[in-house]
CSV table of N, CA and C in Angstrom, one decimal:
chain,number,residue,atom,x,y,z
M,1,MET,N,25.6,-5.6,31.9
M,1,MET,CA,24.6,-6.7,32.0
M,1,MET,C,24.5,-7.7,30.6
M,2,THR,N,24.6,-8.8,30.7
M,2,THR,CA,24.4,-9.5,29.4
M,2,THR,C,22.8,-9.7,28.9
M,3,THR,N,22.6,-10.0,27.7
M,3,THR,CA,21.4,-10.1,27.3
M,3,THR,C,20.3,-10.9,28.2
M,4,MET,N,20.8,-12.1,28.9
M,4,MET,CA,20.1,-12.9,29.6
M,4,MET,C,20.0,-12.4,30.9
M,5,GLU,N,20.7,-11.5,31.6
M,5,GLU,CA,20.4,-10.8,32.9
M,5,GLU,C,19.4,-9.7,32.5
M,6,THR,N,19.7,-9.1,31.4
M,6,THR,CA,18.6,-8.0,30.9
M,6,THR,C,17.4,-8.4,30.7
M,7,ASP,N,17.1,-9.6,30.2
M,7,ASP,CA,15.8,-10.3,29.9
M,7,ASP,C,15.1,-10.4,31.3
M,8,SER,N,15.9,-11.0,32.4
M,8,SER,CA,15.4,-11.3,33.5
M,8,SER,C,15.2,-9.9,34.5
M,9,TYR,N,15.7,-8.9,34.2
M,9,TYR,CA,15.8,-7.7,35.0
M,9,TYR,C,14.5,-7.2,35.0
M,10,ILE,N,14.0,-6.7,36.3
M,10,ILE,CA,12.8,-6.0,36.3
M,10,ILE,C,13.1,-4.5,37.0
M,11,PRO,N,12.8,-3.7,36.1
M,11,PRO,CA,13.2,-2.2,36.4
M,11,PRO,C,12.5,-1.7,37.7
M,12,ALA,N,13.0,-0.6,38.2
M,12,ALA,CA,12.3,0.1,39.5
M,12,ALA,C,11.0,0.4,39.0
M,13,CYS,N,10.8,0.9,37.9
M,13,CYS,CA,9.5,1.4,37.8
M,13,CYS,C,8.2,0.6,37.6
M,14,ALA,N,8.7,-0.8,37.3
M,14,ALA,CA,7.7,-1.9,37.3
M,14,ALA,C,7.6,-2.5,38.8
M,15,LYS,N,8.6,-2.3,39.6
M,15,LYS,CA,8.5,-2.9,40.9
M,15,LYS,C,7.8,-2.0,41.8
M,16,SER,N,7.9,-0.6,41.8
M,16,SER,CA,7.1,0.4,42.6
M,16,SER,C,6.6,1.5,41.5
M,17,PRO,N,5.7,1.3,40.7
M,17,PRO,CA,5.1,2.3,40.0
M,17,PRO,C,4.7,3.7,40.4
M,18,GLU,N,4.3,3.5,42.0
M,18,GLU,CA,3.7,4.7,42.6
M,18,GLU,C,4.9,5.7,42.6
M,19,ASP,N,6.3,5.2,42.5
M,19,ASP,CA,7.4,6.3,42.7
M,19,ASP,C,7.5,7.1,41.4
M,20,PHE,N,7.0,6.7,40.4
M,20,PHE,CA,7.0,7.2,39.0
M,20,PHE,C,5.8,7.8,38.6
M,21,LEU,N,4.9,8.0,39.2
M,21,LEU,CA,3.5,8.7,38.9
M,21,LEU,C,3.9,10.2,38.7
M,22,PRO,N,3.0,10.9,37.9
M,22,PRO,CA,3.1,12.4,37.4
M,22,PRO,C,3.5,13.5,38.9
M,23,TYR,N,4.3,14.2,38.9
M,23,TYR,CA,4.7,14.9,40.1
M,23,TYR,C,4.0,16.4,39.9
M,24,ASP,N,3.3,16.8,40.9
M,24,ASP,CA,2.9,18.2,41.0
M,24,ASP,C,3.2,18.8,42.1
M,25,LEU,N,4.3,19.7,42.1
M,25,LEU,CA,4.8,20.4,43.3
M,25,LEU,C,4.1,21.7,43.6
M,26,SER,N,3.3,22.3,42.6
M,26,SER,CA,2.7,23.3,43.0
M,26,SER,C,1.4,23.5,44.1
M,27,ASP,N,1.0,22.3,44.1
M,27,ASP,CA,-0.4,22.4,45.0
M,27,ASP,C,0.0,21.9,46.5
M,28,GLU,N,1.1,21.8,46.7
M,28,GLU,CA,1.4,21.1,48.0
M,28,GLU,C,2.2,22.2,49.0
M,29,GLY,N,2.2,21.7,50.2
M,29,GLY,CA,2.8,22.7,51.3
M,29,GLY,C,4.3,22.4,51.2
M,30,PRO,N,5.2,23.1,52.0
M,30,PRO,CA,6.6,22.9,51.7
M,30,PRO,C,6.9,21.4,52.2
M,31,GLY,N,6.5,21.0,53.3
M,31,GLY,CA,6.7,19.4,53.5
M,31,GLY,C,6.4,18.5,52.6
M,32,ASP,N,5.2,18.7,51.9
M,32,ASP,CA,5.0,17.7,50.8
M,32,ASP,C,5.9,17.9,49.7
M,33,GLN,N,6.2,19.2,49.4
M,33,GLN,CA,7.1,19.5,48.1
M,33,GLN,C,8.4,18.6,48.5
M,34,ARG,N,9.1,18.7,49.7
M,34,ARG,CA,10.3,18.1,49.9
M,34,ARG,C,10.3,16.5,49.8
M,35,HIS,N,9.0,16.0,50.4
M,35,HIS,CA,8.7,14.6,50.2
M,35,HIS,C,8.7,14.2,48.7
M,36,GLN,N,7.9,15.0,47.9
M,36,GLN,CA,7.8,14.8,46.4
M,36,GLN,C,9.1,15.0,45.7
M,37,GLN,N,10.1,15.9,46.3
M,37,GLN,CA,11.3,16.1,45.5
M,37,GLN,C,12.2,15.1,45.8
M,38,ALA,N,12.0,14.5,47.0
M,38,ALA,CA,12.8,13.2,47.4
M,38,ALA,C,12.6,12.0,46.5
M,39,ARG,N,11.1,11.8,46.3
M,39,ARG,CA,10.8,10.7,45.6
M,39,ARG,C,11.2,10.8,44.1
M,40,MET,N,11.2,12.1,43.7
M,40,MET,CA,11.6,12.4,42.2
M,40,MET,C,13.3,12.1,42.0
M,41,GLN,N,13.9,12.6,43.2
M,41,GLN,CA,15.4,12.4,43.2
M,41,GLN,C,15.8,10.7,43.2
M,42,ALA,N,14.9,10.1,44.0
M,42,ALA,CA,15.1,8.7,44.1
M,42,ALA,C,14.6,8.0,42.7
M,43,ALA,N,13.8,8.4,42.2
M,43,ALA,CA,13.3,7.8,40.7
M,43,ALA,C,14.4,8.1,39.7
M,44,HIS,N,14.9,9.2,39.9
M,44,HIS,CA,16.1,9.8,38.8
M,44,HIS,C,17.2,8.8,38.9
M,45,ARG,N,17.6,8.6,40.4
M,45,ARG,CA,18.9,7.9,40.3
M,45,ARG,C,18.8,6.2,39.8
M,46,GLN,N,17.4,5.8,40.3
M,46,GLN,CA,17.0,4.4,39.7
M,46,GLN,C,17.0,4.4,38.2
M,47,CYS,N,16.4,5.3,37.5
M,47,CYS,CA,16.3,5.5,36.1
M,47,CYS,C,17.8,5.6,35.6
M,48,ALA,N,18.4,6.3,36.2
M,48,ALA,CA,19.8,6.6,35.5
M,48,ALA,C,20.8,5.3,35.6
M,49,ALA,N,20.6,4.5,36.7
M,49,ALA,CA,21.2,3.4,36.8
M,49,ALA,C,20.6,2.0,36.0
M,50,CYS,N,19.6,2.3,35.5
M,50,CYS,CA,18.7,1.0,34.8
M,50,CYS,C,19.5,0.7,33.6
M,51,PRO,N,19.6,-0.5,33.2
M,51,PRO,CA,20.0,-0.9,31.9
M,51,PRO,C,19.1,-0.6,30.8
M,52,LEU,N,17.8,-0.6,31.2
M,52,LEU,CA,17.0,-0.2,30.0
M,52,LEU,C,16.9,1.1,29.7
M,53,PHE,N,17.8,2.0,30.4
M,53,PHE,CA,17.5,3.7,30.3
M,53,PHE,C,17.3,4.0,28.6
M,54,VAL,N,18.5,3.6,27.9
M,54,VAL,CA,18.3,4.1,26.5
M,54,VAL,C,17.1,4.0,25.7
M,55,GLU,N,16.7,2.6,25.8
M,55,GLU,CA,15.6,2.1,25.0
M,55,GLU,C,14.3,2.9,25.6
M,56,CYS,N,14.2,3.0,27.2
M,56,CYS,CA,13.1,3.6,27.6
M,56,CYS,C,13.0,5.1,27.2
M,57,LEU,N,14.2,5.7,27.4
M,57,LEU,CA,14.2,7.1,26.7
M,57,LEU,C,13.8,7.3,25.3
M,58,TYR,N,14.1,6.5,24.5
M,58,TYR,CA,13.8,6.7,22.8
M,58,TYR,C,12.3,6.2,22.8
M,59,ARG,N,11.9,5.2,23.4
M,59,ARG,CA,10.3,4.8,23.3
M,59,ARG,C,9.4,5.9,23.9
M,60,SER,N,9.8,6.3,24.9
M,60,SER,CA,8.9,7.5,25.6
M,60,SER,C,9.2,8.8,24.9
M,61,VAL,N,10.2,9.0,24.2
M,61,VAL,CA,10.4,10.3,23.4
M,61,VAL,C,9.6,10.1,22.1
M,62,VAL,N,9.9,9.0,21.3
M,62,VAL,CA,9.5,8.9,19.8
M,62,VAL,C,8.3,8.2,19.6
M,63,GLU,N,8.0,7.0,20.4
M,63,GLU,CA,7.1,6.1,20.2
M,63,GLU,C,5.6,6.3,20.8
M,64,VAL,N,5.7,6.6,22.2
M,64,VAL,CA,4.5,6.8,22.9
M,64,VAL,C,4.6,7.8,23.9
M,65,ASP,N,3.5,8.5,24.1
M,65,ASP,CA,3.5,9.5,25.1
M,65,ASP,C,3.1,8.9,26.4
M,66,VAL,N,4.0,8.8,27.4
M,66,VAL,CA,3.9,8.2,28.6
M,66,VAL,C,3.7,9.3,29.8
M,67,SER,N,2.7,8.9,30.8
M,67,SER,CA,2.8,10.1,31.8
M,67,SER,C,3.7,9.8,32.9
M,68,GLY,N,4.1,10.7,33.8
M,68,GLY,CA,4.8,10.3,34.8
M,68,GLY,C,6.2,10.5,34.6
M,69,TYR,N,7.1,10.1,35.5
M,69,TYR,CA,8.5,10.2,35.3
M,69,TYR,C,9.3,8.9,34.6
M,70,VAL,N,9.8,9.3,33.5
M,70,VAL,CA,10.3,8.1,32.7
M,70,VAL,C,11.5,8.6,32.1
M,71,ALA,N,12.7,7.5,32.3
M,71,ALA,CA,13.8,7.6,31.7
M,71,ALA,C,14.4,9.1,32.3
M,72,CYS,N,14.5,9.5,33.5
M,72,CYS,CA,15.1,10.6,33.9
M,72,CYS,C,14.4,11.9,33.3
M,73,THR,N,13.1,11.8,32.9
M,73,THR,CA,12.7,12.9,32.3
M,73,THR,C,11.1,13.0,32.8
M,74,THR,N,10.7,14.4,32.7
M,74,THR,CA,9.2,14.4,33.2
M,74,THR,C,8.5,14.7,31.8
M,75,GLU,N,7.2,14.6,32.1
M,75,GLU,CA,6.5,14.9,30.6
M,75,GLU,C,6.7,16.2,30.0
M,76,ASP,N,7.0,17.3,30.7
M,76,ASP,CA,7.4,18.5,30.0
M,76,ASP,C,8.6,18.4,29.6
M,77,GLN,N,9.6,17.7,29.9
M,77,GLN,CA,11.0,17.4,29.4
M,77,GLN,C,10.8,16.6,28.0
M,78,ARG,N,9.9,15.7,28.1
M,78,ARG,CA,9.9,14.9,26.9
M,78,ARG,C,9.1,15.7,25.7
M,79,ARG,N,8.3,16.4,26.1
M,79,ARG,CA,7.6,17.2,25.2
M,79,ARG,C,8.6,18.3,24.7
M,80,GLU,N,9.4,18.7,25.3
M,80,GLU,CA,10.5,19.7,24.9
M,80,GLU,C,11.5,19.2,24.0
M,81,MET,N,11.9,17.8,24.1
M,81,MET,CA,12.7,17.0,23.5
M,81,MET,C,12.0,16.6,22.1
M,82,ARG,N,10.7,16.3,22.1
M,82,ARG,CA,10.0,16.0,20.9
M,82,ARG,C,9.9,17.4,20.0
M,83,SER,N,9.8,18.6,20.7
M,83,SER,CA,9.9,19.6,20.1
M,83,SER,C,11.2,19.9,19.1
M,84,MET,N,12.4,19.7,19.9
M,84,MET,CA,13.7,19.8,19.5
M,84,MET,C,13.8,18.8,18.2
M,85,LEU,N,13.3,17.5,18.2
M,85,LEU,CA,13.5,16.6,17.4
M,85,LEU,C,12.6,16.6,16.3
M,86,GLY,N,11.4,17.3,16.3
M,86,GLY,CA,10.3,17.5,15.3
M,86,GLY,C,9.5,16.3,15.4
M,87,VAL,N,9.4,15.5,16.7
M,87,VAL,CA,8.6,14.5,16.7
M,87,VAL,C,7.2,14.8,17.1
M,88,GLU,N,6.2,14.0,16.3
M,88,GLU,CA,4.8,14.2,16.8
M,88,GLU,C,4.3,12.8,16.9
M,89,ILE,N,3.6,12.6,18.2
M,89,ILE,CA,3.1,11.3,18.5
M,89,ILE,C,1.4,11.6,18.4
M,90,GLY,N,1.1,10.6,17.5
M,90,GLY,CA,-0.5,10.5,17.5
M,90,GLY,C,-1.2,10.1,18.7
M,91,GLN,N,-2.5,10.4,18.8
M,91,GLN,CA,-3.2,10.4,19.8
M,91,GLN,C,-3.7,8.7,19.9
M,92,PRO,N,-4.0,8.1,21.0
M,92,PRO,CA,-4.4,6.8,20.8
M,92,PRO,C,-5.7,6.7,20.4
M,93,ALA,N,-6.2,5.7,19.9
M,93,ALA,CA,-7.7,5.4,19.4
M,93,ALA,C,-8.6,5.7,20.8
M,94,PRO,N,-9.6,6.4,20.5
M,94,PRO,CA,-10.6,6.5,21.4
M,94,PRO,C,-11.1,5.2,21.9
M,95,GLY,N,-11.5,5.3,23.3
M,95,GLY,CA,-12.3,4.0,23.8
M,95,GLY,C,-13.9,4.0,23.6
M,96,VAL,N,-14.5,3.2,24.4
M,96,VAL,CA,-16.0,3.4,24.3
M,96,VAL,C,-16.2,4.8,25.1
M,97,ILE,N,-17.1,5.4,24.5
M,97,ILE,CA,-17.6,6.8,24.9
M,97,ILE,C,-19.0,6.5,25.2
M,98,GLY,N,-19.2,7.1,26.7
M,98,GLY,CA,-20.4,7.2,27.2
M,98,GLY,C,-20.9,5.8,27.8
M,99,ALA,N,-22.1,5.8,28.4
M,99,ALA,CA,-22.5,4.5,29.0
M,99,ALA,C,-23.1,3.7,27.9
M,100,PRO,N,-23.4,2.4,28.4
M,100,PRO,CA,-23.8,1.7,27.3
M,100,PRO,C,-25.4,1.9,27.0
M,101,ARG,N,-25.7,1.6,25.9
M,101,ARG,CA,-27.1,1.9,25.4
M,101,ARG,C,-28.3,1.2,25.9
M,102,VAL,N,-29.2,1.7,26.4
M,102,VAL,CA,-30.3,0.9,27.0
M,102,VAL,C,-31.6,1.4,26.3
M,103,GLY,N,-32.5,0.3,25.8
M,103,GLY,CA,-33.8,0.5,25.4
M,103,GLY,C,-33.7,0.6,23.7
M,104,ALA,N,-34.8,0.7,23.2
M,104,ALA,CA,-34.9,0.9,21.8
M,104,ALA,C,-34.6,2.1,21.2
M,105,GLY,N,-34.6,2.3,19.9
M,105,GLY,CA,-34.6,3.3,19.2
M,105,GLY,C,-33.2,3.6,18.3
M,106,PRO,N,-33.1,4.6,17.8
M,106,PRO,CA,-32.0,4.5,16.7
M,106,PRO,C,-30.6,4.6,17.3
M,107,VAL,N,-29.8,3.7,16.7
M,107,VAL,CA,-28.3,3.7,17.1
M,107,VAL,C,-27.5,4.6,16.3
M,108,ASP,N,-26.6,5.4,16.8
M,108,ASP,CA,-26.0,6.4,16.3
M,108,ASP,C,-24.5,5.6,15.7
M,109,HIS,N,-23.9,6.1,14.7
M,109,HIS,CA,-22.9,5.5,14.1
M,109,HIS,C,-21.7,5.5,15.1
M,110,GLU,N,-21.4,6.5,16.0
M,110,GLU,CA,-20.3,6.4,16.8
M,110,GLU,C,-20.5,5.3,17.9
M,111,SER,N,-21.6,5.1,18.5
M,111,SER,CA,-21.9,4.0,19.3
M,111,SER,C,-21.4,2.6,18.6
M,112,VAL,N,-21.7,2.5,17.4
M,112,VAL,CA,-21.5,1.1,16.6
M,112,VAL,C,-19.9,1.2,16.6
M,113,VAL,N,-19.2,2.1,16.2
M,113,VAL,CA,-18.0,2.0,16.0
M,113,VAL,C,-17.2,1.9,17.4
M,114,ALA,N,-17.6,2.6,18.5
M,114,ALA,CA,-16.8,2.5,19.8
M,114,ALA,C,-17.0,1.0,20.3
M,115,MET,N,-18.2,0.6,20.0
M,115,MET,CA,-18.4,-0.9,20.6
M,115,MET,C,-17.6,-1.7,19.8
M,116,ARG,N,-17.4,-1.7,18.5
M,116,ARG,CA,-16.4,-2.6,18.0
M,116,ARG,C,-15.2,-2.3,18.2
M,117,GLN,N,-14.7,-1.2,18.7
M,117,GLN,CA,-13.5,-0.8,19.2
M,117,GLN,C,-13.2,-1.6,20.6
M,118,ALA,N,-14.4,-1.6,21.3
M,118,ALA,CA,-14.3,-2.0,22.7
M,118,ALA,C,-14.2,-3.7,22.7
M,119,TYR,N,-15.0,-4.3,21.5
M,119,TYR,CA,-15.3,-5.7,21.5
M,119,TYR,C,-14.7,-6.2,20.1
M,120,PRO,N,-13.3,-6.0,19.9
M,120,PRO,CA,-13.2,-6.2,18.3
M,120,PRO,C,-13.3,-7.7,17.8
M,121,ASN,N,-13.4,-8.7,18.8
M,121,ASN,CA,-13.6,-10.0,18.5
M,121,ASN,C,-15.1,-10.5,18.4
M,122,ASP,N,-15.9,-9.6,18.7
M,122,ASP,CA,-17.3,-10.2,18.7
M,122,ASP,C,-18.0,-10.1,17.3
M,123,THR,N,-19.0,-11.0,17.2
M,123,THR,CA,-19.3,-11.0,15.7
M,123,THR,C,-20.4,-9.9,15.8
M,124,CYS,N,-21.0,-9.6,14.7
M,124,CYS,CA,-22.0,-8.5,14.3
M,124,CYS,C,-23.2,-8.8,15.3
M,125,HIS,N,-23.6,-10.2,15.3
M,125,HIS,CA,-24.8,-10.4,16.0
M,125,HIS,C,-24.5,-10.2,17.7
M,126,GLN,N,-23.2,-10.6,18.0
M,126,GLN,CA,-23.0,-10.2,19.5
M,126,GLN,C,-23.1,-8.7,19.7
M,127,LEU,N,-22.5,-8.1,18.8
M,127,LEU,CA,-22.7,-6.4,18.9
M,127,LEU,C,-24.0,-5.9,18.9
M,128,ALA,N,-24.9,-6.4,18.0
M,128,ALA,CA,-26.1,-6.1,17.9
M,128,ALA,C,-27.0,-6.2,19.4
M,129,GLU,N,-26.6,-7.5,19.8
M,129,GLU,CA,-27.2,-7.7,21.2
M,129,GLU,C,-26.7,-6.7,22.1
M,130,ARG,N,-25.6,-6.4,22.1
M,130,ARG,CA,-25.0,-5.5,23.0
M,130,ARG,C,-25.8,-4.2,23.0
M,131,LEU,N,-26.0,-3.8,21.6
M,131,LEU,CA,-26.7,-2.3,21.4
M,131,LEU,C,-28.2,-2.6,21.4
M,132,GLY,N,-28.6,-3.6,21.5
M,132,GLY,CA,-30.2,-3.9,21.1
M,132,GLY,C,-30.7,-3.3,20.0
M,133,CYS,N,-30.0,-3.7,18.8
M,133,CYS,CA,-30.4,-3.3,17.6
M,133,CYS,C,-30.4,-4.7,16.7
M,134,SER,N,-30.6,-4.4,15.3
M,134,SER,CA,-30.5,-5.7,14.5
M,134,SER,C,-29.1,-5.7,14.0
M,135,THR,N,-28.8,-7.0,13.5
M,135,THR,CA,-27.4,-7.2,12.9
M,135,THR,C,-27.3,-6.3,11.7
M,136,SER,N,-28.4,-6.1,10.8
M,136,SER,CA,-28.0,-5.4,9.6
M,136,SER,C,-27.7,-4.0,10.0
M,137,THR,N,-28.2,-3.5,11.1
M,137,THR,CA,-27.8,-2.1,11.5
M,137,THR,C,-26.3,-1.9,11.7
M,138,ILE,N,-25.9,-2.8,12.5
M,138,ILE,CA,-24.4,-3.2,12.8
M,138,ILE,C,-23.5,-3.1,11.5
M,139,LYS,N,-24.0,-4.0,10.6
M,139,LYS,CA,-23.2,-4.1,9.3
M,139,LYS,C,-23.2,-2.9,8.5
M,140,ARG,N,-24.4,-2.1,8.6
M,140,ARG,CA,-24.5,-1.0,7.6
M,140,ARG,C,-23.5,0.0,8.3
M,141,HIS,N,-23.5,0.3,9.6
M,141,HIS,CA,-22.5,1.1,10.5
M,141,HIS,C,-21.0,0.9,10.1
M,142,LEU,N,-20.7,-0.5,10.3
M,142,LEU,CA,-19.4,-1.0,10.0
M,142,LEU,C,-18.9,-0.6,8.7
M,143,ARG,N,-19.9,-0.9,7.6
M,143,ARG,CA,-19.6,-0.9,6.2
M,143,ARG,C,-19.2,0.6,6.0
M,144,ARG,N,-20.0,1.4,6.5
M,144,ARG,CA,-19.8,3.0,6.5
M,144,ARG,C,-18.5,3.3,7.0
M,145,GLU,N,-18.0,2.9,8.2
M,145,GLU,CA,-16.9,3.2,8.8
M,145,GLU,C,-15.8,2.9,7.9
M,146,ARG,N,-15.9,1.5,7.4
M,146,ARG,CA,-14.8,1.0,6.5
M,146,ARG,C,-14.6,1.9,5.2
M,147,GLU,N,-15.7,2.2,4.6
M,147,GLU,CA,-15.7,3.3,3.4
M,147,GLU,C,-15.2,4.5,3.7
M,148,ARG,N,-15.5,5.1,5.1
M,148,ARG,CA,-15.0,6.3,5.2
M,148,ARG,C,-13.5,6.1,5.5
M,149,GLN,N,-12.9,5.2,6.3
M,149,GLN,CA,-11.5,5.1,6.4
M,149,GLN,C,-10.7,5.1,5.0
M,150,ALA,N,-11.3,4.1,4.0
M,150,ALA,CA,-10.6,4.0,2.9
M,150,ALA,C,-10.6,5.2,2.1
M,151,ALA,N,-11.7,6.3,2.2
M,151,ALA,CA,-11.7,7.6,1.3
M,151,ALA,C,-10.6,8.3,2.0
M,152,GLN,N,-10.5,8.2,3.5
M,152,GLN,CA,-9.3,9.1,4.1
M,152,GLN,C,-8.1,8.7,3.6
M,153,VAL,N,-7.7,7.3,3.6
M,153,VAL,CA,-6.6,6.9,3.2
M,153,VAL,C,-6.1,7.2,1.6
M,154,ALA,N,-7.2,7.1,0.7
M,154,ALA,CA,-7.1,7.4,-0.5
M,154,ALA,C,-6.8,9.1,-0.8
M,155,ALA,N,-7.5,9.9,0.0
M,155,ALA,CA,-7.3,11.1,-0.3
M,155,ALA,C,-6.2,11.9,0.7
M,156,ALA,N,-5.6,11.3,1.5
M,156,ALA,CA,-4.3,11.7,2.3
M,156,ALA,C,-3.2,11.7,1.4
M,157,PRO,N,-2.4,12.7,1.3
M,157,PRO,CA,-1.3,12.4,0.7
M,157,PRO,C,-0.3,11.8,1.5
M,158,PRO,N,0.7,10.9,1.0
M,158,PRO,CA,1.5,10.2,1.6
M,158,PRO,C,2.5,11.2,2.5
M,159,THR,N,2.6,10.8,3.7
M,159,THR,CA,3.6,11.5,4.7
M,159,THR,C,4.7,10.8,5.1
M,160,ILE,N,5.7,11.5,4.9
M,160,ILE,CA,7.2,10.8,5.1
M,160,ILE,C,7.5,11.3,6.6
M,161,ARG,N,7.5,10.4,7.6
M,161,ARG,CA,7.9,11.0,8.8
M,161,ARG,C,9.5,10.4,9.1
M,162,ARG,N,10.2,11.4,9.5
M,162,ARG,CA,11.5,11.2,9.8
M,162,ARG,C,11.6,10.7,11.2
M,163,VAL,N,12.1,9.6,11.5
M,163,VAL,CA,12.2,9.1,12.9
M,163,VAL,C,13.7,9.3,13.4
M,164,PRO,N,13.8,10.0,14.3
M,164,PRO,CA,15.2,10.4,14.9
M,164,PRO,C,15.8,9.0,15.2
M,165,THR,N,17.3,9.0,15.2
M,165,THR,CA,17.9,8.0,15.7
M,165,THR,C,18.0,8.1,17.3
M,166,THR,N,18.6,7.0,17.9
M,166,THR,CA,18.8,6.7,19.3
M,166,THR,C,19.8,7.9,19.6
M,167,ASP,N,21.0,8.2,18.7
M,167,ASP,CA,22.0,9.3,19.3
M,167,ASP,C,21.2,10.7,19.2
M,168,GLU,N,20.4,10.9,18.2
M,168,GLU,CA,19.8,12.1,18.3
M,168,GLU,C,18.8,12.3,19.6
M,169,VAL,N,18.2,11.4,19.9
M,169,VAL,CA,17.4,11.4,21.1
M,169,VAL,C,18.3,11.7,22.5
M,170,LEU,N,19.4,10.9,22.5
M,170,LEU,CA,20.4,11.1,23.6
M,170,LEU,C,21.0,12.5,23.5
M,171,ASP,N,21.3,13.0,22.3
M,171,ASP,CA,21.7,14.4,22.2
M,171,ASP,C,20.8,15.4,22.8
M,172,ALA,N,19.6,15.1,22.5
M,172,ALA,CA,18.3,16.1,23.1
M,172,ALA,C,18.2,15.8,24.6
M,173,PHE,N,18.6,14.7,25.1
M,173,PHE,CA,18.5,14.6,26.3
M,173,PHE,C,19.6,15.1,27.2
M,174,ASP,N,20.9,15.2,26.5
M,174,ASP,CA,22.0,15.8,27.1
M,174,ASP,C,21.7,17.3,27.2
M,175,SER,N,20.8,17.9,26.3
M,175,SER,CA,20.8,19.3,26.2
M,175,SER,C,19.7,19.8,27.6
M,176,LEU,N,19.0,18.8,28.2
M,176,LEU,CA,18.3,19.2,29.4
M,176,LEU,C,19.0,19.3,30.7
M,177,GLU,N,18.6,20.0,31.6
M,177,GLU,CA,19.2,20.2,32.9
M,177,GLU,C,19.2,18.8,33.6
M,178,THR,N,18.3,18.0,33.5
M,178,THR,CA,18.2,16.7,34.4
M,178,THR,C,19.4,15.7,33.9
M,179,SER,N,19.8,15.9,32.5
M,179,SER,CA,20.9,15.1,32.3
M,179,SER,C,22.1,15.0,32.8
M,180,LYS,N,22.4,16.5,33.5
M,180,LYS,CA,23.6,16.8,34.0
M,180,LYS,C,23.6,16.4,35.6
M,181,VAL,N,22.5,16.0,36.0
M,181,VAL,CA,22.3,15.5,37.3
M,181,VAL,C,22.8,13.9,37.3
M,182,ALA,N,22.4,13.2,36.3
M,182,ALA,CA,22.5,11.8,36.1
M,182,ALA,C,23.9,11.4,35.9
């Protein structure tokens, strides 16, 4: 395919994402297992024929932890490949934790930080209204968080993370049983 055709190409996983959801063959009866196995084989054929396969495989192994069936691999297989390649994927930033705050009283630091993460474009005044506290409370907690992050960066030794090449990821894929089917 040419670049133009690839740019307009819509992969099967985008057209019918339900076919690529995580599979669990352990909880189901024999009929359900056969149905799930057939879905997985169909997904495998579609992935193997996709022009985005190499990019998808690389990103799902090296850059982000994706759930479900991706690039002819299951979550366990990608975890195995990461182990072979020495790749660690960091956890995503936590979202808002818990229910919205109601009523007066002290605001805890985590609530302010979570609210800022949920509403990064809000002003301090808007965040204060959402939490039912003063603007100075929001500013104090955000300043404390910036100082904490700066201290962590200053204290942490620089880590050099070796990023595997596309060829190394493909070699790891080739060592899996699933690659022999594709």
